[in-house]
PDB file of C-alpha atoms in Angstrom:
ATOM      1  CA  MET A   1       0.111   0.252   0.032  1.00 88.00           C
ATOM      2  CA  ILE A   2       1.441   3.302  -1.043  1.00 92.00           C
ATOM      3  CA  LYS A   3       1.620   6.069   1.739  1.00 94.00           C
ATOM      4  CA  ILE A   4      -0.336   9.610   0.470  1.00 95.00           C
ATOM      5  CA  LYS A   5       0.059  12.738   2.266  1.00 96.00           C
ATOM      6  CA  VAL A   6      -3.012  14.625   2.966  1.00 96.00           C
ATOM      7  CA  ILE A   7      -4.064  18.026   4.027  1.00 96.00           C
ATOM      8  CA  ASN A   8      -7.696  17.998   5.157  1.00 97.00           C
ATOM      9  CA  LYS A   9      -8.726  21.809   5.124  1.00 97.00           C
ATOM     10  CA  GLY A  10     -12.072  20.883   5.564  1.00 96.00           C
ATOM     11  CA  HIS A  11     -14.220  19.044   8.585  1.00 96.00           C
ATOM     12  CA  GLN A  12     -15.011  15.793   7.228  1.00 94.00           C
ATOM     13  CA  GLN A  13     -13.192  12.612   8.061  1.00 90.00           C
ATOM     14  CA  PHE A  14     -10.558  11.116   5.761  1.00 90.00           C
ATOM     15  CA  PRO A  15     -11.228   9.250   2.943  1.00 92.00           C
ATOM     16  CA  ALA A  16     -10.933   5.585   4.103  1.00 90.00           C
ATOM     17  CA  TYR A  17     -11.880   2.035   2.364  1.00 92.00           C
ATOM     18  CA  ALA A  18     -14.944   0.311   3.097  1.00 90.00           C
ATOM     19  CA  THR A  19     -14.007  -2.909   3.007  1.00 93.00           C
ATOM     20  CA  PRO A  20     -10.470  -4.647   2.971  1.00 94.00           C
ATOM     21  CA  GLN A  21     -11.057  -5.665  -1.091  1.00 95.00           C
ATOM     22  CA  SER A  22     -12.621  -1.885  -1.581  1.00 95.00           C
ATOM     23  CA  ALA A  23     -10.692  -0.464  -4.804  1.00 96.00           C
ATOM     24  CA  GLY A  24     -12.019   3.361  -4.033  1.00 96.00           C
ATOM     25  CA  MET A  25     -12.393   5.195  -1.101  1.00 96.00           C
ATOM     26  CA  ASP A  26     -15.746   7.326  -0.815  1.00 96.00           C
ATOM     27  CA  LEU A  27     -15.406  11.187  -0.728  1.00 97.00           C
ATOM     28  CA  ARG A  28     -17.563  13.642   1.213  1.00 97.00           C
ATOM     29  CA  ALA A  29     -19.234  16.931   0.807  1.00 98.00           C
ATOM     30  CA  ASN A  30     -17.343  19.517   2.760  1.00 98.00           C
ATOM     31  CA  ILE A  31     -20.004  22.458   2.579  1.00 98.00           C
ATOM     32  CA  ASP A  32     -21.409  25.443   4.847  1.00 97.00           C
ATOM     33  CA  SER A  33     -25.004  24.590   3.721  1.00 98.00           C
ATOM     34  CA  PRO A  34     -27.029  22.329   1.547  1.00 98.00           C
ATOM     35  CA  ILE A  35     -26.647  22.559  -2.285  1.00 98.00           C
ATOM     36  CA  VAL A  36     -29.421  21.799  -4.313  1.00 98.00           C
ATOM     37  CA  LEU A  37     -28.827  20.254  -8.064  1.00 98.00           C
ATOM     38  CA  HIS A  38     -31.659  20.918 -10.195  1.00 98.00           C
ATOM     39  CA  PRO A  39     -32.127  18.397 -13.266  1.00 98.00           C
ATOM     40  CA  MET A  40     -29.226  18.903 -16.035  1.00 98.00           C
ATOM     41  CA  GLU A  41     -27.627  21.028 -13.088  1.00 98.00           C
ATOM     42  CA  ARG A  42     -23.581  20.358 -12.769  1.00 98.00           C
ATOM     43  CA  ARG A  43     -21.557  22.032  -9.781  1.00 98.00           C
ATOM     44  CA  LEU A  44     -17.936  21.756  -8.604  1.00 98.00           C
ATOM     45  CA  ILE A  45     -18.347  20.210  -4.630  1.00 98.00           C
ATOM     46  CA  PRO A  46     -15.608  20.892  -2.318  1.00 98.00           C
ATOM     47  CA  THR A  47     -13.990  18.040  -0.421  1.00 98.00           C
ATOM     48  CA  GLY A  48     -11.443  19.868   1.505  1.00 98.00           C
ATOM     49  CA  LEU A  49      -8.830  17.726   0.975  1.00 98.00           C
ATOM     50  CA  HIS A  50      -5.388  17.996  -0.853  1.00 98.00           C
ATOM     51  CA  ILE A  51      -3.080  15.337  -1.781  1.00 97.00           C
ATOM     52  CA  ALA A  52       0.115  14.591  -2.855  1.00 98.00           C
ATOM     53  CA  LEU A  53       0.489  11.626  -4.723  1.00 97.00           C
ATOM     54  CA  PRO A  54       3.902   9.456  -5.376  1.00 97.00           C
ATOM     55  CA  GLU A  55       5.309  10.225  -9.095  1.00 96.00           C
ATOM     56  CA  GLY A  56       3.683   7.267 -11.559  1.00 97.00           C
ATOM     57  CA  PHE A  57       0.133   7.647  -9.695  1.00 98.00           C
ATOM     58  CA  GLU A  58      -3.262   9.310 -10.445  1.00 98.00           C
ATOM     59  CA  ALA A  59      -6.015   9.218  -8.269  1.00 98.00           C
ATOM     60  CA  GLN A  60      -9.578   8.773 -10.387  1.00 98.00           C
ATOM     61  CA  ILE A  61     -12.738  10.212  -8.917  1.00 98.00           C
ATOM     62  CA  ARG A  62     -15.809   8.293 -10.062  1.00 97.00           C
ATOM     63  CA  PRO A  63     -19.246   8.097  -9.606  1.00 97.00           C
ATOM     64  CA  ARG A  64     -20.625   6.166  -6.477  1.00 95.00           C
ATOM     65  CA  SER A  65     -23.363   3.605  -8.136  1.00 94.00           C
ATOM     66  CA  GLY A  66     -26.286   4.181  -5.310  1.00 95.00           C
ATOM     67  CA  LEU A  67     -26.386   7.578  -6.012  1.00 96.00           C
ATOM     68  CA  ALA A  68     -26.104   7.135 -10.233  1.00 96.00           C
ATOM     69  CA  LEU A  69     -29.197   4.307  -9.713  1.00 96.00           C
ATOM     70  CA  LYS A  70     -31.559   5.817  -7.198  1.00 97.00           C
ATOM     71  CA  HIS A  71     -31.060   9.700  -7.846  1.00 97.00           C
ATOM     72  CA  GLY A  72     -29.608   9.982 -11.405  1.00 97.00           C
ATOM     73  CA  LEU A  73     -26.687  11.548 -10.031  1.00 97.00           C
ATOM     74  CA  THR A  74     -22.874  11.258 -11.426  1.00 98.00           C
ATOM     75  CA  VAL A  75     -19.588  12.513 -11.627  1.00 97.00           C
ATOM     76  CA  LEU A  76     -19.498  14.472 -15.364  1.00 95.00           C
ATOM     77  CA  ASN A  77     -16.024  13.895 -15.845  1.00 92.00           C
ATOM     78  CA  THR A  78     -15.936  10.366 -15.441  1.00 92.00           C
ATOM     79  CA  PRO A  79     -13.077   9.115 -14.395  1.00 94.00           C
ATOM     80  CA  GLY A  80     -11.737  12.755 -13.143  1.00 94.00           C
ATOM     81  CA  THR A  81      -7.948  12.637 -13.056  1.00 96.00           C
ATOM     82  CA  VAL A  82      -6.009  14.078 -10.124  1.00 97.00           C
ATOM     83  CA  ASP A  83      -2.282  14.346 -11.182  1.00 97.00           C
ATOM     84  CA  ALA A  84       0.755  13.437  -9.090  1.00 97.00           C
ATOM     85  CA  ASP A  85       1.628  17.626  -9.130  1.00 97.00           C
ATOM     86  CA  TYR A  86      -1.631  18.644  -8.363  1.00 98.00           C
ATOM     87  CA  ARG A  87      -1.673  20.409  -4.982  1.00 98.00           C
ATOM     88  CA  GLY A  88      -5.282  22.065  -5.052  1.00 98.00           C
ATOM     89  CA  GLU A  89      -8.207  21.208  -3.104  1.00 98.00           C
ATOM     90  CA  ILE A  90      -9.746  17.628  -4.322  1.00 98.00           C
ATOM     91  CA  MET A  91     -13.318  18.971  -6.470  1.00 98.00           C
ATOM     92  CA  VAL A  92     -16.245  16.661  -7.454  1.00 98.00           C
ATOM     93  CA  LEU A  93     -17.981  17.868 -11.130  1.00 98.00           C
ATOM     94  CA  LEU A  94     -21.230  16.559  -9.979  1.00 98.00           C
ATOM     95  CA  ILE A  95     -24.234  16.364 -12.378  1.00 98.00           C
ATOM     96  CA  ASN A  96     -27.731  15.745 -11.830  1.00 98.00           C
ATOM     97  CA  PHE A  97     -29.377  13.461 -14.764  1.00 98.00           C
ATOM     98  CA  SER A  98     -32.750  12.994 -12.948  1.00 97.00           C
ATOM     99  CA  THR A  99     -35.828  14.821 -13.384  1.00 98.00           C
ATOM    100  CA  GLU A 100     -36.360  16.082  -9.802  1.00 97.00           C
ATOM    101  CA  ASP A 101     -33.687  18.252  -7.599  1.00 98.00           C
ATOM    102  CA  PHE A 102     -30.979  16.457  -5.688  1.00 98.00           C
ATOM    103  CA  THR A 103     -29.551  17.965  -2.210  1.00 98.00           C
ATOM    104  CA  VAL A 104     -26.199  17.525  -1.615  1.00 98.00           C
ATOM    105  CA  ASN A 105     -25.603  17.715   1.944  1.00 98.00           C
ATOM    106  CA  ASP A 106     -22.651  18.377   4.192  1.00 98.00           C
ATOM    107  CA  GLY A 107     -20.779  14.756   4.905  1.00 97.00           C
ATOM    108  CA  GLU A 108     -22.155  13.239   2.220  1.00 96.00           C
ATOM    109  CA  ARG A 109     -20.524  10.525   0.061  1.00 96.00           C
ATOM    110  CA  ILE A 110     -20.967  11.891  -3.311  1.00 97.00           C
ATOM    111  CA  ALA A 111     -17.962   9.989  -5.372  1.00 97.00           C
ATOM    112  CA  GLN A 112     -15.153   7.360  -5.006  1.00 97.00           C
ATOM    113  CA  MET A 113     -11.256   7.828  -5.290  1.00 97.00           C
ATOM    114  CA  VAL A 114      -9.340   5.211  -6.721  1.00 98.00           C
ATOM    115  CA  ILE A 115      -5.387   5.385  -6.647  1.00 97.00           C
ATOM    116  CA  ALA A 116      -4.144   3.866  -9.669  1.00 97.00           C
ATOM    117  CA  ARG A 117      -0.807   3.387 -10.977  1.00 97.00           C
ATOM    118  CA  HIS A 118       0.235   5.039 -14.481  1.00 95.00           C
ATOM    119  CA  GLU A 119       2.953   4.956 -17.501  1.00 93.00           C
ATOM    120  CA  GLN A 120       3.541   7.963 -19.975  1.00 93.00           C
ATOM    121  CA  GLY A 121       4.086   7.468 -23.737  1.00 94.00           C
ATOM    122  CA  ASP A 122       6.228   8.247 -25.716  1.00 96.00           C
ATOM    123  CA  PHE A 123       4.853   8.838 -29.459  1.00 96.00           C
ATOM    124  CA  ILE A 124       7.410   7.746 -32.101  1.00 96.00           C
ATOM    125  CA  GLU A 125       6.115   8.699 -35.912  1.00 96.00           C
ATOM    126  CA  VAL A 126       5.652   5.868 -38.015  1.00 96.00           C
ATOM    127  CA  GLU A 127       4.865   5.325 -41.913  1.00 96.00           C
ATOM    128  CA  GLU A 128       2.432   2.139 -40.853  1.00 94.00           C
ATOM    129  CA  LEU A 129       0.744  -0.245 -37.903  1.00 92.00           C
ATOM    130  CA  ASP A 130       1.423  -3.811 -38.059  1.00 94.00           C
ATOM    131  CA  ASP A 131      -1.628  -5.639 -38.939  1.00 91.00           C
ATOM    132  CA  THR A 132      -4.473  -7.118 -36.649  1.00 89.00           C
ATOM    133  CA  GLU A 133      -7.376  -9.466 -36.849  1.00 84.00           C
ATOM    134  CA  ARG A 134      -9.844  -6.538 -35.655  1.00 82.00           C
ATOM    135  CA  GLY A 135      -7.990  -3.913 -37.862  1.00 82.00           C
ATOM    136  CA  GLU A 136      -9.897  -0.592 -37.740  1.00 82.00           C
ATOM    137  CA  GLY A 137     -13.315  -2.193 -36.578  1.00 79.00           C
ATOM    138  CA  GLY A 138     -14.399   0.451 -34.227  1.00 77.00           C
ATOM    139  CA  TYR A 139     -17.742   1.143 -32.421  1.00 75.00           C
ATOM    140  CA  GLY A 140     -19.933  -1.517 -32.644  1.00 70.00           C
ATOM    141  CA  HIS A 141     -17.821  -3.574 -34.925  1.00 67.00           C
ATOM    142  CA  THR A 142     -18.673  -6.843 -33.507  1.00 70.00           C
ATOM    143  CA  GLY A 143     -22.161  -6.573 -33.307  1.00 66.00           C
ATOM    144  CA  VAL A 144     -24.902  -7.459 -30.907  1.00 62.00           C
ATOM    145  CA  LYS A 145     -25.035 -11.249 -30.078  1.00 63.00           C
TER     146      LYS A 145
END
């Protein structure tokens, strides 16, 4: 398990894994008063958290499945990426896809954060790519079965 330095400028508890095999930790809204999200409205919700990830890691901000299923609430730029060199507050971009208002309350679990390794690529210009069975088959190329 990697060590992540955290400054909590809010009043919520640190993110934690709910079970020993959980991939994501819940992020909580750190707000002074409730925020009402109207249908199709999007807002940045503060968490109060600032982190320093080791080089080669990112934090992915993802929706909570229960909020998506029950309330049509999701993270708009899924997954949002927090880079290792970012030191600002982690904010969650929520959108309400339902037909009803949704109220975000202080301390509410609004998203998940997954810590992941990543690689950087170095593009090398070539004249052609190797052939594969799939070739240029893209969206829907295998059909519905």
